Structure formats: C-alpha cells, structure tokens
C-alpha cells in the first residue's frame, strides 16, 4: 500500500513577505508543483496530508494549485495560521498549515470533542466545500498575548514513542 501520511514543507523563500515574491515562478517551487500535479493521478494517495509554510503562502498561486489538487483527489481540508508554541513546541513564529484527509475521513469541528482542544487556538483561514464555518463551535485568534493558558513547551524527546 501507499503512505498513510505525507508531510510537505515546500521551500519558503518564494513565499516570504520579505522575499522577491516569485511564488510559483521561483525554481525552488517546481518540485512541489510536480507533486501537486501527480496527487490526483495516484493509484494509492496518502490518507492524510500536512503542508507547512510561511504566512503568505496562502496568497500564492501555489496554494490555489494545492487546494485544487486536494479537491480533485477527494480530500477534505482545512487551512490555519498557527504558532507551534500553542501546542507546546518551543517555536513562536506563526506558520501556515494545511491539513487534509482523504474521504471518507473527516474533521472533528466541535470544541466539546477533546481532539479539537489541541487546535482551538489556531486561526482557521480556509476550508474545503463540505464545511460551513458558521457551524464551527469555537474560533480563536492567534494574535493573543495570553501565555497563561498556553501549554508549556515540551522537550523533543517527549514527542518520541520510545526512550531516546
């Protein structure tokens, strides 16, 4: 069988706010574009996809190609601006994240579900067509300076399954 999860982090230089704003025209973006072209044609695509990049990626043609490929390949997806610090990772820079699940998998979109608590501070910025944002239970803004309710940063070893 194929992979269960793809984690993708295309080069960020084409999409940075201080960069040249070449987006998909930057040669470094070419390999990601080829992955997006291939995704809908795969015999065994992954069940889940995570894409990470800089804030600003969501404004690019590459992002539009990403969501078009996800839609064509039968995924439901969400896009977020999030700081890894909000889930205990010692990095405070806000990033762009796209999470995708191949149908019939779906998302849990209700704050009463414990699985939702981990991302309740993330800012939802985009979603696939099957999702109506008016039905969301909670929306938080990452621009908070409230550090009291944030989890403590965890050591990398705490994320591993076995002893290090």
PDB file of C-alpha atoms in Angstrom:
ATOM      1  CA  UNK A   1       0.000   0.000   0.000  1.00  0.00           C
ATOM      2  CA  UNK A   2       0.839   3.669  -0.142  1.00  0.00           C
ATOM      3  CA  UNK A   3       1.856   6.044   2.598  1.00  0.00           C
ATOM      4  CA  UNK A   4      -0.609   6.887   5.374  1.00  0.00           C
ATOM      5  CA  UNK A   5       0.647  10.473   5.778  1.00  0.00           C
ATOM      6  CA  UNK A   6       2.589  12.927   3.670  1.00  0.00           C
ATOM      7  CA  UNK A   7       4.238  15.859   5.435  1.00  0.00           C
ATOM      8  CA  UNK A   8       5.198  18.535   2.939  1.00  0.00           C
ATOM      9  CA  UNK A   9       7.124  21.726   3.523  1.00  0.00           C
ATOM     10  CA  UNK A  10       7.973  23.321   0.190  1.00  0.00           C
ATOM     11  CA  UNK A  11      10.799  25.875   0.152  1.00  0.00           C
ATOM     12  CA  UNK A  12       9.557  29.015   1.892  1.00  0.00           C
ATOM     13  CA  UNK A  13      11.757  31.563   0.082  1.00  0.00           C
ATOM     14  CA  UNK A  14       9.312  32.039  -2.844  1.00  0.00           C
ATOM     15  CA  UNK A  15       6.517  32.975  -0.415  1.00  0.00           C
ATOM     16  CA  UNK A  16       8.170  35.055   2.309  1.00  0.00           C
ATOM     17  CA  UNK A  17       6.888  38.547   2.963  1.00  0.00           C
ATOM     18  CA  UNK A  18      10.406  39.983   2.672  1.00  0.00           C
ATOM     19  CA  UNK A  19      11.386  37.921  -0.374  1.00  0.00           C
ATOM     20  CA  UNK A  20      11.133  38.584  -4.105  1.00  0.00           C
ATOM     21  CA  UNK A  21       7.510  37.320  -4.262  1.00  0.00           C
ATOM     22  CA  UNK A  22       8.238  34.961  -7.153  1.00  0.00           C
ATOM     23  CA  UNK A  23       5.831  32.359  -5.753  1.00  0.00           C
ATOM     24  CA  UNK A  24       5.386  29.515  -8.262  1.00  0.00           C
ATOM     25  CA  UNK A  25       7.786  31.149 -10.731  1.00  0.00           C
ATOM     26  CA  UNK A  26      10.682  30.554  -8.349  1.00  0.00           C
ATOM     27  CA  UNK A  27      12.614  27.438  -9.474  1.00  0.00           C
ATOM     28  CA  UNK A  28      12.627  26.190  -5.872  1.00  0.00           C
ATOM     29  CA  UNK A  29       8.824  25.788  -6.046  1.00  0.00           C
ATOM     30  CA  UNK A  30       8.982  23.387  -9.005  1.00  0.00           C
ATOM     31  CA  UNK A  31       9.241  20.104  -7.105  1.00  0.00           C
ATOM     32  CA  UNK A  32       6.146  20.924  -5.014  1.00  0.00           C
ATOM     33  CA  UNK A  33       4.214  21.840  -8.180  1.00  0.00           C
ATOM     34  CA  UNK A  34       5.074  18.440  -9.663  1.00  0.00           C
ATOM     35  CA  UNK A  35       3.831  16.685  -6.512  1.00  0.00           C
ATOM     36  CA  UNK A  36       0.551  18.601  -6.781  1.00  0.00           C
ATOM     37  CA  UNK A  37       0.176  17.624 -10.447  1.00  0.00           C
ATOM     38  CA  UNK A  38       0.720  13.952  -9.565  1.00  0.00           C
ATOM     39  CA  UNK A  39      -1.519  13.774  -6.483  1.00  0.00           C
ATOM     40  CA  UNK A  40      -4.905  13.366  -8.256  1.00  0.00           C
ATOM     41  CA  UNK A  41      -3.413  10.699 -10.544  1.00  0.00           C
ATOM     42  CA  UNK A  42      -2.009   8.447  -7.813  1.00  0.00           C
ATOM     43  CA  UNK A  43      -3.373   4.934  -7.523  1.00  0.00           C
ATOM     44  CA  UNK A  44      -2.859   4.937  -3.743  1.00  0.00           C
ATOM     45  CA  UNK A  45      -2.722   8.507  -2.434  1.00  0.00           C
ATOM     46  CA  UNK A  46      -1.998   9.074   1.254  1.00  0.00           C
ATOM     47  CA  UNK A  47      -4.900   9.154   3.717  1.00  0.00           C
ATOM     48  CA  UNK A  48      -3.658  12.403   5.257  1.00  0.00           C
ATOM     49  CA  UNK A  49      -1.525  15.333   4.124  1.00  0.00           C
ATOM     50  CA  UNK A  50       0.074  18.101   6.181  1.00  0.00           C
ATOM     51  CA  UNK A  51       1.589  21.128   4.448  1.00  0.00           C
ATOM     52  CA  UNK A  52       3.592  23.728   6.374  1.00  0.00           C
ATOM     53  CA  UNK A  53       4.951  27.031   5.104  1.00  0.00           C
ATOM     54  CA  UNK A  54       5.342  30.717   5.889  1.00  0.00           C
ATOM     55  CA  UNK A  55       2.445  33.083   6.437  1.00  0.00           C
ATOM     56  CA  UNK A  56       1.848  34.494   2.964  1.00  0.00           C
ATOM     57  CA  UNK A  57       1.851  31.106   1.215  1.00  0.00           C
ATOM     58  CA  UNK A  58      -1.966  31.229   1.344  1.00  0.00           C
ATOM     59  CA  UNK A  59      -1.899  34.214  -1.049  1.00  0.00           C
ATOM     60  CA  UNK A  60       0.034  32.376  -3.761  1.00  0.00           C
ATOM     61  CA  UNK A  61      -0.948  30.599  -6.949  1.00  0.00           C
ATOM     62  CA  UNK A  62       0.842  27.568  -5.497  1.00  0.00           C
ATOM     63  CA  UNK A  63      -1.686  27.496  -2.646  1.00  0.00           C
ATOM     64  CA  UNK A  64      -4.531  27.638  -5.182  1.00  0.00           C
ATOM     65  CA  UNK A  65      -2.929  24.696  -7.001  1.00  0.00           C
ATOM     66  CA  UNK A  66      -2.653  22.853  -3.668  1.00  0.00           C
ATOM     67  CA  UNK A  67      -6.344  23.141  -2.801  1.00  0.00           C
ATOM     68  CA  UNK A  68      -7.359  22.344  -6.408  1.00  0.00           C
ATOM     69  CA  UNK A  69      -5.267  19.144  -6.269  1.00  0.00           C
ATOM     70  CA  UNK A  70      -6.740  18.228  -2.874  1.00  0.00           C
ATOM     71  CA  UNK A  71     -10.282  18.778  -4.155  1.00  0.00           C
ATOM     72  CA  UNK A  72      -9.652  16.785  -7.328  1.00  0.00           C
ATOM     73  CA  UNK A  73      -8.072  13.913  -5.376  1.00  0.00           C
ATOM     74  CA  UNK A  74     -11.047  13.670  -2.983  1.00  0.00           C
ATOM     75  CA  UNK A  75      -9.763  15.312   0.195  1.00  0.00           C
ATOM     76  CA  UNK A  76     -11.457  17.426   2.834  1.00  0.00           C
ATOM     77  CA  UNK A  77      -9.101  20.092   4.111  1.00  0.00           C
ATOM     78  CA  UNK A  78      -8.591  22.975   6.485  1.00  0.00           C
ATOM     79  CA  UNK A  79      -6.031  25.791   6.465  1.00  0.00           C
ATOM     80  CA  UNK A  80      -4.722  27.512   9.562  1.00  0.00           C
ATOM     81  CA  UNK A  81      -2.354  30.165  10.785  1.00  0.00           C
ATOM     82  CA  UNK A  82      -0.818  28.748  13.922  1.00  0.00           C
ATOM     83  CA  UNK A  83       2.127  29.049  16.228  1.00  0.00           C
ATOM     84  CA  UNK A  84       3.718  25.744  17.222  1.00  0.00           C
ATOM     85  CA  UNK A  85       4.061  27.270  20.701  1.00  0.00           C
ATOM     86  CA  UNK A  86       0.288  26.904  21.129  1.00  0.00           C
ATOM     87  CA  UNK A  87       0.660  23.120  21.207  1.00  0.00           C
ATOM     88  CA  UNK A  88       3.758  23.119  23.387  1.00  0.00           C
ATOM     89  CA  UNK A  89       6.528  23.270  20.766  1.00  0.00           C
ATOM     90  CA  UNK A  90       9.184  25.887  21.648  1.00  0.00           C
ATOM     91  CA  UNK A  91       8.807  27.937  18.462  1.00  0.00           C
ATOM     92  CA  UNK A  92       6.776  31.151  18.450  1.00  0.00           C
ATOM     93  CA  UNK A  93       6.748  32.049  14.747  1.00  0.00           C
ATOM     94  CA  UNK A  94       3.264  31.824  13.243  1.00  0.00           C
ATOM     95  CA  UNK A  95       3.132  29.493  10.234  1.00  0.00           C
ATOM     96  CA  UNK A  96       0.694  28.408   7.516  1.00  0.00           C
ATOM     97  CA  UNK A  97      -0.656  24.855   7.844  1.00  0.00           C
ATOM     98  CA  UNK A  98      -2.934  22.879   5.558  1.00  0.00           C
ATOM     99  CA  UNK A  99      -4.399  19.649   6.920  1.00  0.00           C
ATOM    100  CA  UNK A 100      -6.122  17.257   4.521  1.00  0.00           C
ATOM    101  CA  UNK A 101      -7.901  13.927   4.953  1.00  0.00           C
ATOM    102  CA  UNK A 102      -8.973  11.673   2.116  1.00  0.00           C
ATOM    103  CA  UNK A 103     -12.699  10.985   2.084  1.00  0.00           C
ATOM    104  CA  UNK A 104     -14.437   9.241   3.820  1.00  0.00           C
ATOM    105  CA  UNK A 105     -12.183  10.545   6.629  1.00  0.00           C
ATOM    106  CA  UNK A 106     -13.381  13.850   8.071  1.00  0.00           C
ATOM    107  CA  UNK A 107     -12.571  16.520  10.642  1.00  0.00           C
ATOM    108  CA  UNK A 108     -13.876  16.988  14.164  1.00  0.00           C
ATOM    109  CA  UNK A 109     -15.149  20.556  14.265  1.00  0.00           C
ATOM    110  CA  UNK A 110     -16.646  20.864  17.714  1.00  0.00           C
ATOM    111  CA  UNK A 111     -14.899  22.173  20.824  1.00  0.00           C
ATOM    112  CA  UNK A 112     -16.659  19.655  23.056  1.00  0.00           C
ATOM    113  CA  UNK A 113     -14.529  16.919  21.491  1.00  0.00           C
ATOM    114  CA  UNK A 114     -11.191  16.503  23.295  1.00  0.00           C
ATOM    115  CA  UNK A 115      -9.376  16.034  19.979  1.00  0.00           C
ATOM    116  CA  UNK A 116     -10.346  19.579  18.977  1.00  0.00           C
ATOM    117  CA  UNK A 117      -8.756  21.165  22.062  1.00  0.00           C
ATOM    118  CA  UNK A 118      -5.255  20.820  20.597  1.00  0.00           C
ATOM    119  CA  UNK A 119      -6.010  23.244  17.753  1.00  0.00           C
ATOM    120  CA  UNK A 120      -8.609  25.530  19.309  1.00  0.00           C
ATOM    121  CA  UNK A 121      -6.134  28.440  19.323  1.00  0.00           C
ATOM    122  CA  UNK A 122      -5.337  28.092  15.630  1.00  0.00           C
ATOM    123  CA  UNK A 123      -6.905  30.620  13.252  1.00  0.00           C
ATOM    124  CA  UNK A 124      -8.958  28.916  10.556  1.00  0.00           C
ATOM    125  CA  UNK A 125      -8.273  30.692   7.250  1.00  0.00           C
ATOM    126  CA  UNK A 126      -9.596  28.257   4.621  1.00  0.00           C
ATOM    127  CA  UNK A 127     -11.637  25.081   4.203  1.00  0.00           C
ATOM    128  CA  UNK A 128     -12.983  22.657   1.627  1.00  0.00           C
ATOM    129  CA  UNK A 129     -16.528  22.961   0.301  1.00  0.00           C
ATOM    130  CA  UNK A 130     -18.188  20.410   2.583  1.00  0.00           C
ATOM    131  CA  UNK A 131     -17.547  22.606   5.633  1.00  0.00           C
ATOM    132  CA  UNK A 132     -19.697  25.550   6.681  1.00  0.00           C
ATOM    133  CA  UNK A 133     -17.730  27.844   9.034  1.00  0.00           C
ATOM    134  CA  UNK A 134     -20.965  29.112  10.613  1.00  0.00           C
ATOM    135  CA  UNK A 135     -21.298  25.648  12.157  1.00  0.00           C
ATOM    136  CA  UNK A 136     -17.950  25.933  13.958  1.00  0.00           C
ATOM    137  CA  UNK A 137     -18.220  25.837  17.710  1.00  0.00           C
ATOM    138  CA  UNK A 138     -15.148  27.965  18.520  1.00  0.00           C
ATOM    139  CA  UNK A 139     -12.814  30.368  16.774  1.00  0.00           C
ATOM    140  CA  UNK A 140      -9.744  31.756  18.487  1.00  0.00           C
ATOM    141  CA  UNK A 141      -7.220  34.268  17.262  1.00  0.00           C
ATOM    142  CA  UNK A 142      -3.512  33.537  17.423  1.00  0.00           C
ATOM    143  CA  UNK A 143      -2.759  37.206  17.952  1.00  0.00           C
ATOM    144  CA  UNK A 144      -3.328  36.767  21.675  1.00  0.00           C
ATOM    145  CA  UNK A 145      -0.619  37.668  24.139  1.00  0.00           C
ATOM    146  CA  UNK A 146      -2.203  35.416  26.760  1.00  0.00           C
ATOM    147  CA  UNK A 147       0.575  32.985  27.659  1.00  0.00           C
ATOM    148  CA  UNK A 148      -1.007  31.754  30.885  1.00  0.00           C
ATOM    149  CA  UNK A 149      -3.342  29.308  29.157  1.00  0.00           C
ATOM    150  CA  UNK A 150      -0.748  28.095  26.658  1.00  0.00           C
ATOM    151  CA  UNK A 151       0.812  24.689  27.304  1.00  0.00           C
ATOM    152  CA  UNK A 152       4.395  24.525  28.457  1.00  0.00           C
ATOM    153  CA  UNK A 153       6.954  23.890  25.700  1.00  0.00           C
ATOM    154  CA  UNK A 154       7.891  20.213  25.578  1.00  0.00           C
ATOM    155  CA  UNK A 155      11.287  18.646  25.007  1.00  0.00           C
ATOM    156  CA  UNK A 156      11.696  16.891  21.646  1.00  0.00           C
ATOM    157  CA  UNK A 157      12.172  13.564  23.450  1.00  0.00           C
ATOM    158  CA  UNK A 158       8.611  13.827  24.781  1.00  0.00           C
ATOM    159  CA  UNK A 159       7.260  13.531  21.228  1.00  0.00           C
ATOM    160  CA  UNK A 160       9.028  10.253  20.543  1.00  0.00           C
ATOM    161  CA  UNK A 161       7.379   6.912  21.183  1.00  0.00           C
ATOM    162  CA  UNK A 162      10.309   5.192  22.820  1.00  0.00           C
ATOM    163  CA  UNK A 163      13.222   6.185  25.034  1.00  0.00           C
ATOM    164  CA  UNK A 164      15.940   8.306  23.488  1.00  0.00           C
TER     165      UNK A 164
END
